[in-house]
Short mmCIF file of C-alpha atoms and ligand atoms in Angstrom, two decimals:
data_model
loop_
_atom_site.label_atom_id
_atom_site.label_comp_id
_atom_site.label_asym_id
_atom_site.label_seq_id
_atom_site.Cartn_x
_atom_site.Cartn_y
_atom_site.Cartn_z
CA MET A 285 0.00 0.00 0.00
CA THR A 286 1.42 3.34 -1.06
CA LEU A 287 0.54 6.48 0.88
CA ILE A 288 0.28 9.56 -1.33
CA LEU A 289 0.88 12.81 0.53
CA GLY A 290 -0.11 16.06 -1.20
CA VAL A 291 1.70 19.30 -0.33
CA SER A 292 0.51 22.66 -1.54
CA GLY A 293 0.10 26.30 -0.61
CA GLY A 294 0.24 29.74 -2.15
CA ILE A 295 3.31 31.32 -3.71
CA GLY A 296 6.21 31.47 -1.27
CA SER A 297 4.25 29.77 1.52
CA GLY A 298 6.98 27.19 2.10
CA LYS A 299 5.95 24.15 0.02
CA SER A 300 9.54 23.30 -0.97
CA THR A 301 10.74 23.81 2.59
CA VAL A 302 8.10 21.36 3.87
CA SER A 303 8.79 18.84 1.10
CA SER A 304 12.57 18.92 1.65
CA TYR A 305 12.11 18.32 5.36
CA ILE A 306 9.77 15.36 4.80
CA MET A 307 12.17 13.95 2.19
CA ASP A 308 15.03 14.18 4.66
CA LYS A 309 13.03 12.47 7.40
CA THR A 310 11.50 9.68 5.33
CA LYS A 311 12.46 7.55 2.38
CA CYS A 312 9.69 8.92 0.21
CA LYS A 313 9.60 9.35 -3.53
CA CYS A 314 8.80 12.85 -4.67
CA ILE A 315 6.75 14.16 -7.55
CA ASP A 316 7.72 17.81 -7.89
CA ALA A 317 5.39 19.73 -10.22
CA ASP A 318 7.68 22.79 -10.29
CA LYS A 319 10.62 20.65 -11.39
CA MET A 320 8.45 19.05 -14.08
CA SER A 321 7.55 22.51 -15.33
CA HIS A 322 11.23 23.57 -15.42
CA ASP A 323 12.22 20.37 -17.23
CA MET A 324 9.38 20.70 -19.70
CA CYS A 325 10.28 24.30 -20.57
CA LYS A 326 14.05 23.93 -20.74
CA ALA A 327 15.98 25.71 -23.51
CA GLY A 328 15.16 24.26 -26.93
CA SER A 329 12.14 22.25 -25.76
CA LYS A 330 8.93 21.95 -27.79
CA GLN A 331 6.94 23.55 -24.96
CA LEU A 332 9.25 26.53 -24.80
CA MET A 333 9.02 27.00 -28.55
CA GLU A 334 5.23 27.06 -28.31
CA ILE A 335 5.40 29.64 -25.52
CA VAL A 336 7.76 31.82 -27.57
CA LYS A 337 5.52 31.50 -30.62
CA HIS A 338 2.62 32.83 -28.61
CA PHE A 339 4.23 35.35 -26.25
CA GLY A 340 7.20 36.50 -28.31
CA SER A 341 10.95 36.09 -27.89
CA GLU A 342 10.94 38.65 -25.05
CA VAL A 343 10.05 35.73 -22.76
CA LEU A 344 13.54 34.30 -23.26
CA THR A 345 16.64 35.18 -21.31
CA SER A 346 19.86 35.89 -23.24
CA ASP A 347 20.89 32.21 -22.84
CA GLY A 348 17.65 30.88 -24.34
CA ASN A 349 15.92 29.92 -21.12
CA LEU A 350 12.44 30.89 -20.05
CA ASN A 351 12.32 34.19 -18.19
CA ARG A 352 9.73 33.07 -15.65
CA LYS A 353 9.60 36.36 -13.83
CA TYR A 354 8.90 38.29 -17.04
CA LEU A 355 6.29 35.78 -18.21
CA GLY A 356 4.74 35.81 -14.74
CA ASP A 357 4.28 39.57 -14.95
CA ILE A 358 2.42 39.12 -18.25
CA VAL A 359 0.13 36.26 -17.28
CA PHE A 360 -0.63 37.37 -13.75
CA ASN A 361 -1.99 40.63 -15.11
CA ASP A 362 -4.16 39.01 -17.77
CA PRO A 363 -6.25 35.89 -16.96
CA SER A 364 -6.74 35.06 -20.66
CA LYS A 365 -2.95 34.85 -21.12
CA LEU A 366 -2.65 32.73 -17.99
CA GLU A 367 -5.16 30.36 -19.55
CA VAL A 368 -3.06 30.10 -22.73
CA LEU A 369 0.10 29.39 -20.73
CA GLU A 370 -1.73 26.74 -18.72
CA HIS A 371 -2.78 25.08 -21.94
CA PHE A 372 0.91 24.80 -22.98
CA THR A 373 2.23 23.60 -19.66
CA THR A 374 -0.12 22.83 -16.75
CA ASP A 375 -2.40 20.44 -18.61
CA LYS A 376 0.58 18.29 -19.60
CA ILE A 377 2.04 18.39 -16.12
CA VAL A 378 -1.28 17.29 -14.63
CA GLU A 379 -1.39 14.37 -17.03
CA GLU A 380 2.19 13.39 -16.15
CA ILE A 381 1.42 13.57 -12.43
CA HIS A 382 -1.51 11.18 -12.87
CA ASN A 383 0.81 8.77 -14.71
CA GLU A 384 3.57 8.98 -12.10
CA VAL A 385 1.19 8.43 -9.19
CA LYS A 386 -0.21 5.37 -10.95
CA GLN A 387 3.30 4.00 -11.57
CA TYR A 388 4.41 4.52 -7.96
CA LYS A 389 1.26 2.82 -6.67
CA GLU A 390 2.11 -0.22 -8.76
CA MET A 391 5.60 -0.46 -7.22
CA GLU A 392 5.50 -2.90 -4.35
CA ASP A 393 8.30 -1.33 -2.28
CA CYS A 394 7.08 2.24 -2.60
CA LYS A 395 5.47 3.14 0.73
CA LEU A 396 5.29 6.93 0.56
CA VAL A 397 5.04 9.44 -2.27
CA LEU A 398 5.12 13.17 -1.78
CA LEU A 399 3.26 15.18 -4.38
CA ASP A 400 4.47 18.78 -4.22
CA ALA A 401 2.18 20.75 -6.53
CA PRO A 402 1.25 24.45 -6.42
CA LEU A 403 -2.05 23.66 -8.21
CA LEU A 404 -2.90 20.58 -6.12
CA PHE A 405 -6.34 21.92 -5.22
CA GLU A 406 -7.09 23.95 -8.36
CA LYS A 407 -6.45 20.96 -10.64
CA ASP A 408 -8.14 18.34 -8.44
CA LEU A 409 -4.82 16.56 -7.87
CA TYR A 410 -5.62 16.39 -4.16
CA LYS A 411 -8.07 13.63 -5.10
CA LEU A 412 -5.08 11.42 -5.96
CA CYS A 413 -3.73 11.84 -2.41
CA ASP A 414 -4.55 10.09 0.84
CA ILE A 415 -3.62 13.10 2.98
CA ASN A 416 -3.33 16.70 1.81
CA LEU A 417 -1.18 19.28 3.56
CA LEU A 418 -1.76 23.00 3.07
CA VAL A 419 1.15 25.29 3.95
CA THR A 420 0.03 28.78 4.95
CA CYS A 421 1.95 31.90 5.84
CA ASP A 422 1.11 35.47 6.90
CA LEU A 423 1.07 37.86 3.96
CA ASP A 424 3.82 40.12 5.33
CA ARG A 425 6.17 37.19 6.04
CA LYS A 426 5.52 35.78 2.58
CA ILE A 427 6.26 39.12 0.92
CA GLU A 428 9.42 39.53 2.98
CA ARG A 429 10.68 36.04 2.02
CA LEU A 430 9.84 36.36 -1.68
CA MET A 431 11.47 39.77 -1.90
CA ALA A 432 14.62 38.27 -0.38
CA ARG A 433 14.57 35.10 -2.50
CA ASP A 434 13.46 36.33 -5.91
CA GLY A 435 13.97 40.09 -5.77
CA PHE A 436 10.25 40.56 -6.43
CA GLY A 437 8.58 43.88 -5.67
CA ARG A 438 5.55 44.03 -3.39
CA GLU A 439 3.16 44.68 -6.31
CA GLN A 440 4.49 41.69 -8.29
CA ILE A 441 3.89 39.42 -5.33
CA ILE A 442 0.40 40.79 -4.67
CA SER A 443 -0.68 40.32 -8.30
CA ARG A 444 0.49 36.69 -8.19
CA ILE A 445 -1.30 36.07 -4.89
CA ASN A 446 -4.50 37.65 -6.22
CA ASN A 447 -4.47 35.24 -9.15
CA GLN A 448 -4.32 32.20 -6.90
CA MET A 449 -7.06 30.36 -5.06
CA SER A 450 -7.25 31.76 -1.52
CA ASP A 451 -6.00 29.79 1.47
CA GLU A 452 -9.55 29.89 2.82
CA GLU A 453 -10.81 28.08 -0.27
CA LYS A 454 -7.88 25.63 -0.28
CA SER A 455 -8.41 24.80 3.38
CA LYS A 456 -11.78 23.28 2.49
CA PHE A 457 -9.93 20.47 0.69
CA ALA A 458 -6.91 20.12 2.97
CA ASP A 459 -6.64 17.59 5.79
CA VAL A 460 -3.84 19.34 7.66
CA ILE A 461 -2.74 22.99 7.76
CA LEU A 462 0.88 23.84 8.52
CA ASP A 463 1.45 27.42 9.64
CA ASN A 464 4.77 28.70 8.29
CA SER A 465 4.51 32.24 9.62
CA LYS A 466 7.24 31.80 12.21
CA ASP A 467 10.73 30.31 12.26
CA LEU A 468 11.78 26.97 10.79
CA ASP A 469 11.72 25.16 14.14
CA TYR A 470 8.07 26.12 14.52
CA LEU A 471 7.34 24.62 11.09
CA TYR A 472 9.46 21.49 11.54
CA ASN A 473 7.81 20.82 14.88
CA GLN A 474 4.37 20.79 13.23
CA ILE A 475 5.66 18.40 10.56
CA ASP A 476 7.19 16.09 13.18
CA GLN A 477 3.87 16.00 15.03
CA PHE A 478 2.01 15.27 11.82
CA LEU A 479 4.36 12.42 10.88
CA GLU A 480 4.11 10.97 14.38
CA ARG A 481 0.32 11.23 14.52
CA ASN A 482 0.05 9.35 11.25
CA ASN A 483 2.80 6.83 11.99
CA ILE A 484 4.74 7.96 8.93
CA GLU A 485 8.31 6.92 9.45
CA PHE A 486 9.31 5.28 6.23
P1 ATP B 236 7.15 28.93 -4.55
O1 ATP B 236 5.68 29.23 -4.45
O2 ATP B 236 7.90 30.04 -5.17
O3 ATP B 236 7.43 27.60 -5.19
P2 ATP B 236 7.44 27.72 -1.94
O4 ATP B 236 6.00 27.73 -1.47
O5 ATP B 236 7.99 26.42 -2.35
O6 ATP B 236 7.70 28.83 -3.04
P3 ATP B 236 9.77 28.00 -0.27
O7 ATP B 236 10.66 28.10 -1.44
O8 ATP B 236 9.80 26.77 0.55
O9 ATP B 236 8.25 28.32 -0.71
O10 ATP B 236 9.97 29.25 0.71
C1 ATP B 236 10.02 30.56 0.21
C2 ATP B 236 11.26 31.26 0.77
O11 ATP B 236 11.08 31.44 2.16
C3 ATP B 236 12.56 30.46 0.60
O12 ATP B 236 13.61 31.33 0.39
C4 ATP B 236 12.69 29.74 1.96
O13 ATP B 236 14.02 29.43 2.27
C5 ATP B 236 12.12 30.78 2.91
N1 ATP B 236 11.45 30.20 4.08
C6 ATP B 236 10.52 29.23 4.08
N2 ATP B 236 10.08 28.98 5.32
C7 ATP B 236 10.77 29.81 6.14
C8 ATP B 236 10.77 30.03 7.55
N3 ATP B 236 9.96 29.38 8.38
N4 ATP B 236 11.61 30.97 8.04
C9 ATP B 236 12.43 31.67 7.21
N5 ATP B 236 12.48 31.52 5.88
C10 ATP B 236 11.65 30.60 5.34
#
């Protein structure tokens, strides 16, 4: 029996931080939707060429990679463009996630799979999971961390947050909420308690 654990949350909430910690503590397999998206849109890929065809070569960096920040500014200010981008990328990622989950479930020695997906709830991927974790974080903390990590401005962060499903909505589908508004020990402690409560130690 394979336990599928979904991890999601808004931009900069701490999804990767939670996933890394669980990966360190257990011997889980990980399906990382962000990594899939990066791999799918790497320089020279078919997906990237489709994106360039639609959005123009301005979406490329000088070394031919996708300028995610630039593209983000375009799509997070225009829902119709976000829809087009999703057609090129998200739909394929969702399909691949379904396939990977199925494959892992068929592997006899695979006890735990972590599905780290920003659109876990929006794309109904939570239905593939046995337990769904929602990582939340105070707005000011989130802004502070994203400014430090990505060099985003406040307005850029707000427009991305406003284009996402709210935490209130996501919490209706989540089984467990992890509050990442304080320091890492505070977060790790909640994860430890969760793992212990559910006897997850593999
Ligand atoms: P994205 O939505 O961009 O994929 P994410 O939800 O995966 O982001 P992380 O990358 O885990 O979020 O965290 C965002 C930033 O905040 C990172 O730089 C991370 O190191 C930092 N961070 C996360 N949690 C904490 C914390 N409790 N205390 C301090 N910094 C933190």
